[in-house]
């Protein structure tokens, strides 16, 4: 049936131009002067039948190849590919795991800021905090000089440095770094919060950028909290605890949970004690900045080892 219909279609295509030229004419009119039918019509019809027979042979050969080739190739298909198809439950697990991994990658890529945005935010935020701390210190100094009953934060916590301050800085670094290490091992929620914060800030940075994101926040935050607010409340352990709690509360959000805020409060209290003992803002600045740098470096080293494994 297919060959017969194709032949009719071919005849129609061959003779259609003549029909257009002689619309409304009968086929008996197509005669030469000698009375015979034109030869080109007969030859065209014969050629079309020959083409159809050749095309039919090619079609049969292609059909045989199409039907046989997949059967021969099925034995070569790896079991790892065909396994999910044979087992519906494993197929569902495979699809679920793949889609879950894609969603996780998409979420992490969407939440991860670029290097330029991280550095820009670090500079702007640190600059604003530093300016606020400097303004508070200057206002308190002027008010105290004018006779107001306001602590002179500029004089109470200065930028003086003495060599024995290195002992306070070293002790603070050892205490904070050791506590962080053990908490990461023993407190899963704290480890999760720390990982989220490090991923957001450090994942897109180069190793040389770590110094910037470690020292700028360390210097600016200590100028505000331990250099300006702490002396306003009083240079004692109670004020150090209050300012440390405020410092920790501001570290909530952006993936950092209550555990991270508690940790930041304890660290802020330690920096406050160092400020009270030294009466110098350089001690908490150095301690905070170096602890940031050590934590970032250790995170990069551990992340690199996890990737290689």
mmCIF file of C-alpha atoms in Angstrom:
data_model
loop_
_atom_site.group_PDB
_atom_site.id
_atom_site.type_symbol
_atom_site.label_atom_id
_atom_site.label_comp_id
_atom_site.label_asym_id
_atom_site.label_seq_id
_atom_site.Cartn_x
_atom_site.Cartn_y
_atom_site.Cartn_z
ATOM 1 C CA UNK A 1 0.000 0.000 0.000
ATOM 2 C CA UNK A 2 2.826 2.390 0.753
ATOM 3 C CA UNK A 3 4.510 1.771 -2.632
ATOM 4 C CA UNK A 4 1.290 2.141 -4.565
ATOM 5 C CA UNK A 5 0.377 5.400 -2.908
ATOM 6 C CA UNK A 6 3.894 6.693 -3.398
ATOM 7 C CA UNK A 7 3.700 5.910 -7.097
ATOM 8 C CA UNK A 8 0.441 7.771 -7.423
ATOM 9 C CA UNK A 9 1.935 10.713 -5.585
ATOM 10 C CA UNK A 10 4.965 10.686 -7.845
ATOM 11 C CA UNK A 11 2.803 10.566 -10.981
ATOM 12 C CA UNK A 12 0.840 13.486 -9.686
ATOM 13 C CA UNK A 13 3.998 15.508 -9.080
ATOM 14 C CA UNK A 14 5.346 14.687 -12.546
ATOM 15 C CA UNK A 15 2.207 15.594 -14.403
ATOM 16 C CA UNK A 16 1.044 18.435 -12.270
ATOM 17 C CA UNK A 17 2.913 21.176 -14.205
ATOM 18 C CA UNK A 18 1.313 20.011 -17.437
ATOM 19 C CA UNK A 19 -2.096 20.049 -15.819
ATOM 20 C CA UNK A 20 -1.458 23.604 -14.685
ATOM 21 C CA UNK A 21 -0.514 24.673 -18.178
ATOM 22 C CA UNK A 22 -3.491 22.966 -19.703
ATOM 23 C CA UNK A 23 -6.134 23.286 -17.054
ATOM 24 C CA UNK A 24 -9.498 21.932 -18.091
ATOM 25 C CA UNK A 25 -8.011 19.914 -21.022
ATOM 26 C CA UNK A 26 -8.457 16.205 -21.538
ATOM 27 C CA UNK A 27 -5.493 13.806 -21.773
ATOM 28 C CA UNK A 28 -6.553 12.911 -25.323
ATOM 29 C CA UNK A 29 -5.516 16.369 -26.391
ATOM 30 C CA UNK A 30 -1.853 15.671 -25.545
ATOM 31 C CA UNK A 31 -0.857 14.298 -28.914
ATOM 32 C CA UNK A 32 1.829 15.039 -31.412
ATOM 33 C CA UNK A 33 1.037 15.694 -34.936
ATOM 34 C CA UNK A 34 1.575 12.022 -35.624
ATOM 35 C CA UNK A 35 -1.179 11.146 -33.140
ATOM 36 C CA UNK A 36 0.986 9.432 -30.485
ATOM 37 C CA UNK A 37 1.345 10.450 -26.826
ATOM 38 C CA UNK A 38 4.438 12.444 -25.898
ATOM 39 C CA UNK A 39 7.503 10.301 -25.017
ATOM 40 C CA UNK A 40 8.695 12.503 -22.137
ATOM 41 C CA UNK A 41 5.606 11.661 -20.087
ATOM 42 C CA UNK A 42 6.160 7.926 -20.478
ATOM 43 C CA UNK A 43 9.864 8.174 -19.670
ATOM 44 C CA UNK A 44 9.157 10.365 -16.631
ATOM 45 C CA UNK A 45 6.690 7.814 -15.340
ATOM 46 C CA UNK A 46 9.165 4.986 -15.908
ATOM 47 C CA UNK A 47 11.929 6.909 -14.122
ATOM 48 C CA UNK A 48 9.680 7.624 -11.171
ATOM 49 C CA UNK A 49 8.874 3.918 -10.799
ATOM 50 C CA UNK A 50 12.561 3.027 -10.934
ATOM 51 C CA UNK A 51 13.346 5.608 -8.247
ATOM 52 C CA UNK A 52 10.573 4.255 -6.069
ATOM 53 C CA UNK A 53 11.875 0.707 -6.389
ATOM 54 C CA UNK A 54 15.408 1.822 -5.456
ATOM 55 C CA UNK A 55 14.120 3.852 -2.519
ATOM 56 C CA UNK A 56 12.091 0.864 -1.363
ATOM 57 C CA UNK A 57 15.234 -1.278 -1.308
ATOM 58 C CA UNK A 58 17.143 1.321 0.699
ATOM 59 C CA UNK A 59 14.223 1.684 3.095
ATOM 60 C CA UNK A 60 14.129 -2.063 3.723
ATOM 61 C CA UNK A 61 17.888 -2.143 4.392
ATOM 62 C CA UNK A 62 17.673 0.782 6.813
ATOM 63 C CA UNK A 63 14.733 -0.832 8.567
ATOM 64 C CA UNK A 64 16.725 -4.021 9.101
ATOM 65 C CA UNK A 65 19.663 -2.047 10.499
ATOM 66 C CA UNK A 66 17.464 -0.014 12.818
ATOM 67 C CA UNK A 67 15.694 -3.057 14.227
ATOM 68 C CA UNK A 68 18.813 -5.196 14.619
ATOM 69 C CA UNK A 69 21.428 -2.735 15.866
ATOM 70 C CA UNK A 70 19.844 -1.902 19.268
ATOM 71 C CA UNK A 71 19.477 -5.632 20.005
ATOM 72 C CA UNK A 72 23.169 -6.175 19.374
ATOM 73 C CA UNK A 73 24.177 -3.139 21.399
ATOM 74 C CA UNK A 74 21.998 -3.896 24.417
ATOM 75 C CA UNK A 75 24.496 -6.453 25.713
ATOM 76 C CA UNK A 76 27.178 -3.766 25.758
ATOM 77 C CA UNK A 77 25.242 -1.410 28.038
ATOM 78 C CA UNK A 78 26.974 -1.168 31.457
ATOM 79 C CA UNK A 79 25.140 -2.570 34.439
ATOM 80 C CA UNK A 80 25.591 0.731 36.295
ATOM 81 C CA UNK A 81 23.368 2.423 33.730
ATOM 82 C CA UNK A 82 20.741 -0.265 33.427
ATOM 83 C CA UNK A 83 20.494 -0.959 37.169
ATOM 84 C CA UNK A 84 18.256 2.022 38.034
ATOM 85 C CA UNK A 85 15.907 1.021 35.205
ATOM 86 C CA UNK A 86 15.579 -2.592 36.391
ATOM 87 C CA UNK A 87 14.981 -1.574 39.992
ATOM 88 C CA UNK A 88 12.287 1.118 40.361
ATOM 89 C CA UNK A 89 13.181 1.870 43.977
ATOM 90 C CA UNK A 90 16.845 2.401 43.149
ATOM 91 C CA UNK A 91 15.787 4.554 40.220
ATOM 92 C CA UNK A 92 13.747 6.774 42.546
ATOM 93 C CA UNK A 93 16.670 7.005 44.968
ATOM 94 C CA UNK A 94 19.009 7.882 42.129
ATOM 95 C CA UNK A 95 16.731 10.656 40.875
ATOM 96 C CA UNK A 96 16.122 11.959 44.404
ATOM 97 C CA UNK A 97 19.825 12.089 45.248
ATOM 98 C CA UNK A 98 20.740 13.742 41.972
ATOM 99 C CA UNK A 99 18.043 16.393 42.294
ATOM 100 C CA UNK A 100 18.998 17.001 45.943
ATOM 101 C CA UNK A 101 22.651 17.507 45.006
ATOM 102 C CA UNK A 102 21.672 19.944 42.261
ATOM 103 C CA UNK A 103 19.474 21.928 44.653
ATOM 104 C CA UNK A 104 22.238 22.075 47.258
ATOM 105 C CA UNK A 105 24.741 23.270 44.654
ATOM 106 C CA UNK A 106 22.301 25.895 43.398
ATOM 107 C CA UNK A 107 21.576 27.171 46.910
ATOM 108 C CA UNK A 108 25.250 27.333 47.840
ATOM 109 C CA UNK A 109 26.105 29.137 44.627
ATOM 110 C CA UNK A 110 23.278 31.619 45.160
ATOM 111 C CA UNK A 111 24.265 32.322 48.782
ATOM 112 C CA UNK A 112 27.975 32.619 48.082
ATOM 113 C CA UNK A 113 28.938 36.249 47.377
ATOM 114 C CA UNK A 114 31.723 37.217 45.021
ATOM 115 C CA UNK A 115 35.205 38.229 46.113
ATOM 116 C CA UNK A 116 34.663 41.891 45.263
ATOM 117 C CA UNK A 117 31.395 42.079 47.193
ATOM 118 C CA UNK A 118 32.973 40.471 50.278
ATOM 119 C CA UNK A 119 35.949 42.828 50.286
ATOM 120 C CA UNK A 120 33.755 45.847 49.604
ATOM 121 C CA UNK A 121 31.386 44.944 52.438
ATOM 122 C CA UNK A 122 34.335 44.364 54.757
ATOM 123 C CA UNK A 123 35.852 47.768 54.004
ATOM 124 C CA UNK A 124 32.563 49.671 54.274
ATOM 125 C CA UNK A 125 31.382 47.927 57.443
ATOM 126 C CA UNK A 126 34.750 48.155 59.169
ATOM 127 C CA UNK A 127 35.095 51.793 58.194
ATOM 128 C CA UNK A 128 31.666 52.628 59.585
ATOM 129 C CA UNK A 129 32.326 50.821 62.872
ATOM 130 C CA UNK A 130 35.737 52.451 63.238
ATOM 131 C CA UNK A 131 34.260 55.895 62.586
ATOM 132 C CA UNK A 132 31.509 55.319 65.168
ATOM 133 C CA UNK A 133 34.011 54.238 67.789
ATOM 134 C CA UNK A 134 36.269 57.206 67.076
ATOM 135 C CA UNK A 135 33.334 59.626 67.317
ATOM 136 C CA UNK A 136 32.215 58.212 70.675
ATOM 137 C CA UNK A 137 35.738 58.441 72.051
ATOM 138 C CA UNK A 138 36.124 62.011 70.865
ATOM 139 C CA UNK A 139 32.735 63.127 72.202
ATOM 140 C CA UNK A 140 33.431 61.584 75.601
ATOM 141 C CA UNK A 141 36.835 63.263 75.720
ATOM 142 C CA UNK A 142 35.416 66.689 74.870
ATOM 143 C CA UNK A 143 32.538 66.256 77.342
ATOM 144 C CA UNK A 144 34.939 65.255 80.097
ATOM 145 C CA UNK A 145 37.187 68.232 79.365
ATOM 146 C CA UNK A 146 34.146 70.514 79.601
ATOM 147 C CA UNK A 147 33.388 69.255 83.095
ATOM 148 C CA UNK A 148 30.653 66.762 82.306
ATOM 149 C CA UNK A 149 30.482 63.661 84.490
ATOM 150 C CA UNK A 150 31.386 61.426 81.559
ATOM 151 C CA UNK A 151 34.291 58.970 81.496
ATOM 152 C CA UNK A 152 37.115 60.100 79.242
ATOM 153 C CA UNK A 153 37.382 57.003 77.067
ATOM 154 C CA UNK A 154 40.209 58.547 75.078
ATOM 155 C CA UNK A 155 42.392 58.662 78.184
ATOM 156 C CA UNK A 156 41.073 55.602 80.047
ATOM 157 C CA UNK A 157 41.807 53.224 77.160
ATOM 158 C CA UNK A 158 44.693 54.586 75.136
ATOM 159 C CA UNK A 159 46.839 53.358 72.265
ATOM 160 C CA UNK A 160 49.879 52.881 74.486
ATOM 161 C CA UNK A 161 51.906 49.719 74.135
ATOM 162 C CA UNK A 162 54.306 48.002 76.490
ATOM 163 C CA UNK A 163 56.269 44.814 75.949
ATOM 164 C CA UNK A 164 54.468 42.900 78.649
ATOM 165 C CA UNK A 165 51.284 43.395 76.635
ATOM 166 C CA UNK A 166 52.618 40.645 74.380
ATOM 167 C CA UNK A 167 51.962 38.187 77.185
ATOM 168 C CA UNK A 168 48.306 39.195 77.279
ATOM 169 C CA UNK A 169 48.046 38.946 73.500
ATOM 170 C CA UNK A 170 49.699 35.523 73.420
ATOM 171 C CA UNK A 171 47.574 34.203 76.271
ATOM 172 C CA UNK A 172 44.408 35.483 74.600
ATOM 173 C CA UNK A 173 45.308 33.853 71.278
ATOM 174 C CA UNK A 174 46.091 30.492 72.877
ATOM 175 C CA UNK A 175 42.914 30.541 74.971
ATOM 176 C CA UNK A 176 40.567 31.514 72.145
ATOM 177 C CA UNK A 177 42.130 29.208 69.535
ATOM 178 C CA UNK A 178 42.146 26.216 71.889
ATOM 179 C CA UNK A 179 38.544 26.754 72.948
ATOM 180 C CA UNK A 180 37.469 27.116 69.320
ATOM 181 C CA UNK A 181 39.192 23.865 68.358
ATOM 182 C CA UNK A 182 37.515 21.826 71.106
ATOM 183 C CA UNK A 183 34.107 23.393 70.519
ATOM 184 C CA UNK A 184 34.267 22.532 66.819
ATOM 185 C CA UNK A 185 34.833 18.907 67.784
ATOM 186 C CA UNK A 186 32.321 18.695 70.642
ATOM 187 C CA UNK A 187 29.485 21.102 69.692
ATOM 188 C CA UNK A 188 27.859 20.234 66.331
ATOM 189 C CA UNK A 189 25.632 23.318 66.266
ATOM 190 C CA UNK A 190 28.626 25.581 66.798
ATOM 191 C CA UNK A 191 30.563 23.744 64.098
ATOM 192 C CA UNK A 192 27.634 24.204 61.689
ATOM 193 C CA UNK A 193 27.352 27.917 62.451
ATOM 194 C CA UNK A 194 31.094 28.442 62.084
ATOM 195 C CA UNK A 195 31.121 26.575 58.783
ATOM 196 C CA UNK A 196 28.229 28.671 57.450
ATOM 197 C CA UNK A 197 29.957 31.921 58.405
ATOM 198 C CA UNK A 198 33.289 30.841 56.939
ATOM 199 C CA UNK A 199 31.674 29.604 53.729
ATOM 200 C CA UNK A 200 29.894 32.898 53.229
ATOM 201 C CA UNK A 201 32.934 35.096 53.831
ATOM 202 C CA UNK A 202 36.033 33.065 52.988
ATOM 203 C CA UNK A 203 35.018 30.681 50.198
ATOM 204 C CA UNK A 204 35.431 33.246 47.406
ATOM 205 C CA UNK A 205 38.609 34.890 48.750
ATOM 206 C CA UNK A 206 42.264 34.334 47.979
ATOM 207 C CA UNK A 207 44.641 33.448 50.836
ATOM 208 C CA UNK A 208 46.155 36.940 50.689
ATOM 209 C CA UNK A 209 42.690 38.424 51.251
ATOM 210 C CA UNK A 210 42.446 36.748 54.635
ATOM 211 C CA UNK A 211 44.665 39.383 56.238
ATOM 212 C CA UNK A 212 42.247 42.121 55.164
ATOM 213 C CA UNK A 213 39.084 40.401 56.411
ATOM 214 C CA UNK A 214 40.901 39.444 59.633
ATOM 215 C CA UNK A 215 42.486 42.760 60.615
ATOM 216 C CA UNK A 216 39.918 45.309 59.435
ATOM 217 C CA UNK A 217 37.041 43.889 61.534
ATOM 218 C CA UNK A 218 39.373 43.130 64.428
ATOM 219 C CA UNK A 219 40.661 46.696 64.635
ATOM 220 C CA UNK A 220 37.346 48.478 64.038
ATOM 221 C CA UNK A 221 35.205 46.292 66.318
ATOM 222 C CA UNK A 222 37.648 46.534 69.201
ATOM 223 C CA UNK A 223 37.839 50.303 68.884
ATOM 224 C CA UNK A 224 34.057 50.501 69.234
ATOM 225 C CA UNK A 225 33.329 47.814 71.837
ATOM 226 C CA UNK A 226 36.462 47.782 73.996
ATOM 227 C CA UNK A 227 37.854 51.228 73.202
ATOM 228 C CA UNK A 228 34.634 53.270 73.408
ATOM 229 C CA UNK A 229 31.706 51.390 74.980
ATOM 230 C CA UNK A 230 33.594 49.464 77.662
ATOM 231 C CA UNK A 231 35.116 52.527 79.411
ATOM 232 C CA UNK A 232 31.724 54.275 79.258
ATOM 233 C CA UNK A 233 30.190 51.459 81.325
ATOM 234 C CA UNK A 234 33.245 51.156 83.551
ATOM 235 C CA UNK A 235 36.515 49.246 83.450
ATOM 236 C CA UNK A 236 35.412 46.204 85.461
ATOM 237 C CA UNK A 237 34.465 42.601 84.754
ATOM 238 C CA UNK A 238 30.715 43.298 84.892
ATOM 239 C CA UNK A 239 30.999 45.886 82.145
ATOM 240 C CA UNK A 240 33.212 43.482 80.190
ATOM 241 C CA UNK A 241 30.466 40.853 80.456
ATOM 242 C CA UNK A 242 27.735 43.274 79.326
ATOM 243 C CA UNK A 243 29.729 44.572 76.361
ATOM 244 C CA UNK A 244 30.763 41.025 75.486
ATOM 245 C CA UNK A 245 27.104 39.949 75.430
ATOM 246 C CA UNK A 246 26.238 42.874 73.161
ATOM 247 C CA UNK A 247 29.158 41.945 70.941
ATOM 248 C CA UNK A 248 27.898 38.357 70.717
ATOM 249 C CA UNK A 249 24.293 39.350 69.983
ATOM 250 C CA UNK A 250 25.436 41.314 66.945
ATOM 251 C CA UNK A 251 26.990 38.132 65.533
ATOM 252 C CA UNK A 252 23.611 36.455 65.012
ATOM 253 C CA UNK A 253 22.235 35.928 61.514
ATOM 254 C CA UNK A 254 23.633 34.962 58.106
ATOM 255 C CA UNK A 255 23.714 31.288 59.043
ATOM 256 C CA UNK A 256 25.178 31.931 62.499
ATOM 257 C CA UNK A 257 22.967 30.541 65.254
ATOM 258 C CA UNK A 258 22.713 31.098 69.002
ATOM 259 C CA UNK A 259 25.722 28.883 69.616
ATOM 260 C CA UNK A 260 27.913 31.222 67.596
ATOM 261 C CA UNK A 261 26.542 34.251 69.455
ATOM 262 C CA UNK A 262 27.355 32.605 72.793
ATOM 263 C CA UNK A 263 30.858 31.888 71.580
ATOM 264 C CA UNK A 264 31.318 35.483 70.410
ATOM 265 C CA UNK A 265 30.090 36.726 73.802
ATOM 266 C CA UNK A 266 32.705 34.653 75.639
ATOM 267 C CA UNK A 267 35.441 35.841 73.282
ATOM 268 C CA UNK A 268 34.306 39.441 73.739
ATOM 269 C CA UNK A 269 34.500 38.993 77.501
ATOM 270 C CA UNK A 270 38.088 37.707 77.174
ATOM 271 C CA UNK A 271 39.048 40.710 75.053
ATOM 272 C CA UNK A 272 37.419 42.962 77.638
ATOM 273 C CA UNK A 273 39.522 41.492 80.426
ATOM 274 C CA UNK A 274 42.644 42.093 78.368
ATOM 275 C CA UNK A 275 41.609 45.709 77.873
ATOM 276 C CA UNK A 276 41.017 46.225 81.593
ATOM 277 C CA UNK A 277 44.376 44.708 82.528
ATOM 278 C CA UNK A 278 46.392 46.704 79.980
ATOM 279 C CA UNK A 279 44.335 49.926 79.669
ATOM 280 C CA UNK A 280 45.294 49.772 75.985
ATOM 281 C CA UNK A 281 43.028 49.131 73.025
ATOM 282 C CA UNK A 282 45.961 47.663 71.086
ATOM 283 C CA UNK A 283 45.800 44.447 73.126
ATOM 284 C CA UNK A 284 42.252 43.456 72.089
ATOM 285 C CA UNK A 285 42.877 44.722 68.557
ATOM 286 C CA UNK A 286 45.915 42.486 68.106
ATOM 287 C CA UNK A 287 44.277 39.509 69.822
ATOM 288 C CA UNK A 288 41.076 39.767 67.804
ATOM 289 C CA UNK A 289 42.819 40.232 64.455
ATOM 290 C CA UNK A 290 45.309 37.397 64.939
ATOM 291 C CA UNK A 291 42.599 35.022 66.136
ATOM 292 C CA UNK A 292 40.588 35.843 63.014
ATOM 293 C CA UNK A 293 43.593 35.123 60.819
ATOM 294 C CA UNK A 294 44.380 31.839 62.562
ATOM 295 C CA UNK A 295 40.768 30.692 62.322
ATOM 296 C CA UNK A 296 40.540 31.538 58.610
ATOM 297 C CA UNK A 297 43.813 29.776 57.828
ATOM 298 C CA UNK A 298 42.810 26.627 59.714
ATOM 299 C CA UNK A 299 39.429 26.601 57.962
ATOM 300 C CA UNK A 300 41.071 26.810 54.542
ATOM 301 C CA UNK A 301 43.501 24.030 55.410
ATOM 302 C CA UNK A 302 40.752 21.719 56.683
ATOM 303 C CA UNK A 303 38.495 22.491 53.699
ATOM 304 C CA UNK A 304 41.314 21.706 51.293
ATOM 305 C CA UNK A 305 41.928 18.356 52.980
ATOM 306 C CA UNK A 306 38.215 17.472 52.801
ATOM 307 C CA UNK A 307 38.165 18.296 49.081
ATOM 308 C CA UNK A 308 41.199 16.137 48.369
ATOM 309 C CA UNK A 309 39.699 13.223 50.294
#
